[in-house]
Coordinates of N, CA and C in Angstrom, one line a residue:
M1 N -26.1 53.6 -74.6 CA -24.9 54.2 -74.3 C -24.9 54.9 -72.9
T2 N -23.8 54.9 -72.2 CA -23.8 55.5 -70.9 C -23.1 56.9 -71.1
H3 N -23.5 57.8 -70.2 CA -22.9 59.1 -70.3 C -21.9 59.3 -69.1
S4 N -20.8 59.9 -69.5 CA -19.7 60.2 -68.6 C -19.4 61.7 -68.7
P5 N -19.0 62.3 -67.6 CA -18.7 63.7 -67.7 C -17.4 64.0 -68.5
S6 N -16.5 63.1 -68.6 CA -15.3 63.3 -69.3 C -14.6 61.9 -69.6
V7 N -13.7 61.9 -70.5 CA -12.9 60.7 -70.8 C -11.4 61.2 -70.8
P8 N -10.6 60.6 -69.9 CA -9.2 61.0 -69.9 C -8.5 60.7 -71.2
L9 N -7.6 61.6 -71.7 CA -6.8 61.4 -72.8 C -5.6 60.5 -72.4
T10 N -4.8 60.0 -73.3 CA -3.7 59.1 -73.0 C -2.4 59.6 -73.5
A11 N -1.3 59.2 -72.8 CA 0.0 59.5 -73.2 C 0.6 58.4 -74.0
D12 N -0.2 57.4 -74.4 CA 0.3 56.2 -75.2 C -0.5 56.2 -76.5
A13 N 0.1 56.5 -77.6 CA -0.5 56.5 -78.9 C -1.3 55.3 -79.2
A14 N -0.9 54.1 -78.8 CA -1.6 52.9 -79.1 C -2.9 52.8 -78.3
E15 N -3.0 53.6 -77.3 CA -4.3 53.6 -76.5 C -5.3 54.6 -77.0
H16 N -4.8 55.5 -77.9 CA -5.7 56.6 -78.3 C -7.0 56.1 -79.0
P17 N -7.0 55.0 -79.8 CA -8.2 54.5 -80.4 C -9.2 54.1 -79.3
F18 N -8.7 53.6 -78.2 CA -9.6 53.2 -77.1 C -10.2 54.4 -76.4
V19 N -9.4 55.5 -76.3 CA -9.9 56.7 -75.8 C -11.1 57.3 -76.7
F20 N -10.8 57.2 -78.0 CA -11.9 57.6 -78.9 C -13.1 56.7 -78.7
Q21 N -13.0 55.4 -78.6 CA -14.1 54.5 -78.3 C -14.9 54.9 -77.0
A22 N -14.1 55.2 -76.0 CA -14.8 55.5 -74.7 C -15.5 56.9 -74.9
A23 N -14.9 57.8 -75.5 CA -15.5 59.1 -75.7 C -16.8 59.0 -76.6
F24 N -16.7 58.2 -77.7 CA -17.8 58.0 -78.6 C -19.0 57.3 -77.8
N25 N -18.6 56.4 -77.0 CA -19.7 55.6 -76.3 C -20.3 56.3 -75.2
T26 N -19.9 57.6 -74.9 CA -20.6 58.4 -73.9 C -21.8 58.9 -74.6
G27 N -21.8 59.0 -75.9 CA -23.0 59.6 -76.6 C -22.9 61.1 -76.7
S28 N -21.9 61.7 -76.2 CA -21.7 63.2 -76.1 C -20.8 63.7 -77.2
A29 N -21.3 64.5 -78.1 CA -20.5 65.1 -79.1 C -19.4 66.0 -78.5
E30 N -19.7 66.7 -77.4 CA -18.7 67.5 -76.7 C -17.6 66.7 -76.2
I31 N -17.9 65.6 -75.5 CA -16.8 64.8 -75.0 C -16.0 64.2 -76.1
L32 N -16.7 63.7 -77.2 CA -16.0 63.1 -78.3 C -15.0 64.2 -78.9
D33 N -15.4 65.4 -79.0 CA -14.6 66.4 -79.6 C -13.3 66.7 -78.9
T34 N -13.2 66.2 -77.6 CA -12.0 66.4 -76.8 C -10.8 65.5 -77.3
V35 N -11.1 64.5 -78.1 CA -10.0 63.6 -78.6 C -9.3 64.2 -79.8
Y36 N -9.8 65.4 -80.3 CA -9.2 66.1 -81.4 C -8.5 67.4 -81.1
E37 N -7.5 67.7 -81.9 CA -6.9 69.1 -81.8 C -8.0 70.0 -82.3
P38 N -7.9 71.3 -81.9 CA -9.0 72.3 -82.3 C -9.1 72.4 -83.8
D39 N -8.1 72.3 -84.6 CA -8.1 72.4 -86.1 C -8.1 71.1 -86.8
A40 N -8.3 70.0 -86.1 CA -8.3 68.7 -86.7 C -9.3 68.5 -87.8
V41 N -8.9 67.7 -88.8 CA -9.7 67.4 -90.0 C -10.4 66.1 -89.8
F42 N -11.6 66.0 -90.2 CA -12.4 64.8 -90.3 C -12.8 64.6 -91.7
V43 N -12.5 63.4 -92.3 CA -12.9 63.1 -93.7 C -14.2 62.4 -93.6
R44 N -15.2 63.1 -94.2 CA -16.6 62.5 -94.2 C -16.6 61.3 -95.2
R45 N -17.6 60.5 -95.1 CA -17.8 59.3 -96.0 C -17.8 59.7 -97.5
D46 N -18.2 60.9 -97.8 CA -18.2 61.4 -99.2 C -16.9 62.0 -99.6
G47 N -15.9 61.9 -98.7 CA -14.5 62.4 -99.0 C -14.3 63.8 -98.7
V48 N -15.3 64.6 -98.3 CA -15.2 66.0 -98.0 C -14.5 66.1 -96.6
R49 N -13.5 67.0 -96.6 CA -12.7 67.3 -95.3 C -13.4 68.4 -94.6
V50 N -13.7 68.2 -93.3 CA -14.3 69.3 -92.5 C -13.5 69.4 -91.2
S51 N -13.6 70.6 -90.6 CA -13.0 70.8 -89.2 C -14.0 71.7 -88.4
G52 N -13.6 71.9 -87.2 CA -14.4 72.7 -86.3 C -15.9 72.2 -86.2
A53 N -16.8 73.1 -86.5 CA -18.3 72.8 -86.4 C -18.6 71.7 -87.4
G54 N -18.0 71.7 -88.6 CA -18.3 70.6 -89.5 C -17.9 69.2 -89.0
R55 N -16.7 69.2 -88.3 CA -16.3 67.9 -87.7 C -17.2 67.5 -86.7
R56 N -17.7 68.4 -85.8 CA -18.6 68.1 -84.8 C -19.9 67.6 -85.4
A57 N -20.4 68.2 -86.4 CA -21.6 67.8 -87.1 C -21.5 66.4 -87.7
A58 N -20.4 66.1 -88.3 CA -20.2 64.8 -88.9 C -20.2 63.7 -87.9
N59 N -19.5 64.0 -86.8 CA -19.5 63.0 -85.7 C -20.9 62.9 -85.0
S60 N -21.6 64.0 -84.9 CA -22.9 63.9 -84.3 C -23.8 63.1 -85.2
G61 N -23.7 63.1 -86.5 CA -24.5 62.2 -87.3 C -24.3 60.8 -87.1
I62 N -23.0 60.4 -86.8 CA -22.7 59.0 -86.5 C -23.2 58.7 -85.1
L63 N -23.0 59.6 -84.1 CA -23.5 59.4 -82.8 C -25.0 59.2 -82.7
A64 N -25.7 59.8 -83.7 CA -27.2 59.8 -83.7 C -27.7 58.3 -83.9
L65 N -26.8 57.5 -84.4 CA -27.2 56.1 -84.5 C -27.6 55.5 -83.2
G66 N -27.0 56.0 -82.1 CA -27.4 55.6 -80.8 C -26.8 54.3 -80.4
Q67 N -25.8 53.8 -81.1 CA -25.1 52.5 -80.8 C -23.7 52.7 -80.5
P68 N -23.1 51.8 -79.6 CA -21.7 51.9 -79.3 C -20.8 51.5 -80.5
I69 N -19.6 52.0 -80.4 CA -18.6 51.7 -81.4 C -17.6 50.7 -80.7
E70 N -17.0 49.8 -81.5 CA -16.0 48.9 -81.0 C -14.8 49.1 -82.0
V71 N -13.6 49.4 -81.4 CA -12.4 49.6 -82.2 C -11.4 48.4 -82.0
T72 N -10.7 48.1 -83.1 CA -9.6 47.1 -83.0 C -8.4 47.7 -83.8
P73 N -7.4 48.3 -83.1 CA -6.3 48.8 -83.8 C -5.5 47.7 -84.5
R74 N -5.2 47.9 -85.8 CA -4.4 47.0 -86.6 C -2.9 47.4 -86.5
Q75 N -2.6 48.7 -86.7 CA -1.2 49.1 -86.7 C -1.2 50.5 -86.1
V76 N -0.1 50.7 -85.3 CA 0.2 52.0 -84.7 C 1.7 52.3 -85.0
H77 N 2.0 53.4 -85.7 CA 3.4 53.7 -86.1 C 3.6 55.1 -85.5
V78 N 4.6 55.2 -84.6 CA 4.9 56.5 -84.0 C 6.3 57.0 -84.5
S79 N 6.4 58.2 -84.8 CA 7.6 58.9 -85.1 C 7.6 60.3 -84.4
G80 N 8.4 60.3 -83.3 CA 8.4 61.6 -82.5 C 7.0 61.8 -81.9
D81 N 6.4 63.0 -82.3 CA 5.2 63.4 -81.7 C 4.0 63.1 -82.7
L82 N 4.2 62.3 -83.8 CA 3.2 61.9 -84.7 C 2.9 60.4 -84.7
A83 N 1.7 60.1 -84.9 CA 1.4 58.6 -85.0 C 0.4 58.4 -86.1
L84 N 0.6 57.3 -86.9 CA -0.3 56.8 -87.9 C -1.0 55.7 -87.2
L85 N -2.4 55.7 -87.2 CA -3.2 54.7 -86.6 C -4.1 54.1 -87.7
I86 N -4.0 52.8 -87.8 CA -4.9 52.0 -88.7 C -5.8 51.2 -87.8
V87 N -7.1 51.5 -87.9 CA -8.0 51.0 -86.9 C -9.3 50.5 -87.5
D88 N -9.6 49.2 -87.3 CA -10.9 48.6 -87.7 C -11.9 49.1 -86.7
W89 N -13.1 49.4 -87.1 CA -14.2 49.8 -86.2 C -15.5 49.3 -86.7
V90 N -16.4 49.1 -85.8 CA -17.8 48.7 -86.1 C -18.8 49.3 -85.2
I91 N -19.9 49.7 -85.8 CA -21.1 50.1 -85.0 C -22.1 49.0 -85.5
E92 N -22.2 48.0 -84.7 CA -23.0 46.8 -85.0 C -24.3 47.1 -85.7
G93 N -24.5 46.5 -86.9 CA -25.7 46.6 -87.6 C -25.8 47.9 -88.4
H94 N -24.8 48.8 -88.4 CA -24.9 50.1 -89.0 C -23.7 50.4 -89.9
L95 N -22.6 50.5 -89.4 CA -21.4 50.9 -90.1 C -20.2 50.1 -89.7
S96 N -19.2 49.9 -90.6 CA -17.9 49.4 -90.2 C -16.9 49.8 -91.3
A97 N -15.7 50.0 -90.9 CA -14.6 50.4 -91.9 C -13.3 50.2 -91.2
T98 N -12.3 50.6 -92.0 CA -10.9 50.7 -91.4 C -10.4 52.1 -91.5
A99 N -10.2 52.7 -90.4 CA -9.8 54.1 -90.4 C -8.3 54.2 -90.6
T100 N -7.9 55.3 -91.2 CA -6.5 55.7 -91.3 C -6.4 57.1 -90.7
D101 N -5.8 57.2 -89.6 CA -5.8 58.4 -88.8 C -4.4 58.9 -88.4
V102 N -4.3 60.2 -88.2 CA -3.0 60.7 -87.7 C -3.3 61.4 -86.4
A103 N -2.5 61.1 -85.4 CA -2.6 61.8 -84.1 C -1.3 62.5 -83.8
R104 N -1.4 63.5 -82.9 CA -0.2 64.2 -82.5 C -0.1 64.3 -81.0
R105 N 1.1 64.1 -80.4 CA 1.3 64.3 -79.0 C 1.4 65.8 -78.7
G106 N 0.5 66.3 -77.8 CA 0.6 67.7 -77.5 C 1.6 68.0 -76.5
E107 N 1.8 69.3 -76.2 CA 2.8 69.8 -75.2 C 2.5 69.2 -73.9
D108 N 1.3 68.8 -73.6 CA 0.9 68.1 -72.3 C 1.2 66.7 -72.3
G109 N 1.8 66.1 -73.4 CA 2.1 64.7 -73.5 C 1.0 63.8 -73.9
L110 N -0.2 64.4 -74.2 CA -1.4 63.6 -74.5 C -1.7 63.6 -76.0
W111 N -2.2 62.5 -76.5 CA -2.5 62.3 -77.9 C -3.9 62.8 -78.3
R112 N -4.0 63.5 -79.5 CA -5.2 63.9 -80.0 C -5.2 63.7 -81.6
Y113 N -6.3 63.5 -82.2 CA -6.4 63.4 -83.6 C -6.1 64.7 -84.3
V114 N -5.3 64.6 -85.4 CA -5.1 65.7 -86.3 C -5.9 65.5 -87.6
I115 N -5.9 64.2 -88.0 CA -6.7 63.8 -89.2 C -7.4 62.5 -88.8
D116 N -8.7 62.6 -88.9 CA -9.6 61.4 -88.6 C -10.2 61.1 -90.0
N117 N -9.8 60.0 -90.5 CA -10.3 59.5 -91.8 C -11.0 58.1 -91.5
P118 N -12.2 58.2 -90.9 CA -12.8 56.9 -90.4 C -13.1 55.9 -91.5
F119 N -13.3 56.3 -92.7 CA -13.6 55.4 -93.8 C -12.4 55.0 -94.6
G120 N -11.2 55.5 -94.2 CA -10.0 55.1 -94.9 C -10.1 55.1 -96.4
L121 N -9.6 54.0 -97.0 CA -9.6 54.0 -98.5 C -11.0 53.8 -99.0
G122 N -12.0 53.5 -98.1 CA -13.4 53.3 -98.6 C -14.0 54.6 -99.0
A123 N -13.4 55.8 -98.5 CA -14.0 57.1 -98.9 C -13.5 57.4 -100.3
P124 N -14.3 58.1 -101.1 CA -13.9 58.5 -102.5 C -12.7 59.4 -102.5

């Protein structure tokens, strides 16, 4: 993975999964956390919802695999400042799933995750 000092957010909800991919592929938990609202929820593989430090720890565990992620958005549905994102993702040789995520457009016009459910219906 390459390290970048930052990854710009997007004003296009359909591009947000690719912003996540770029942030993930920096290998930096701090950079990855910028794609989330401060109180955003992450649904762990065991179905437990975490935010704040728990969200960062859950993402750090996946980042620790040391492999890049590849995302393929299936559906993006936008209503006002909310978006439902259905995204296939794979970390080759380790994990793959279909995420069901909710993002919100902030006052700055940029999208961030509010709910990140990376394992979608696969989570208990």
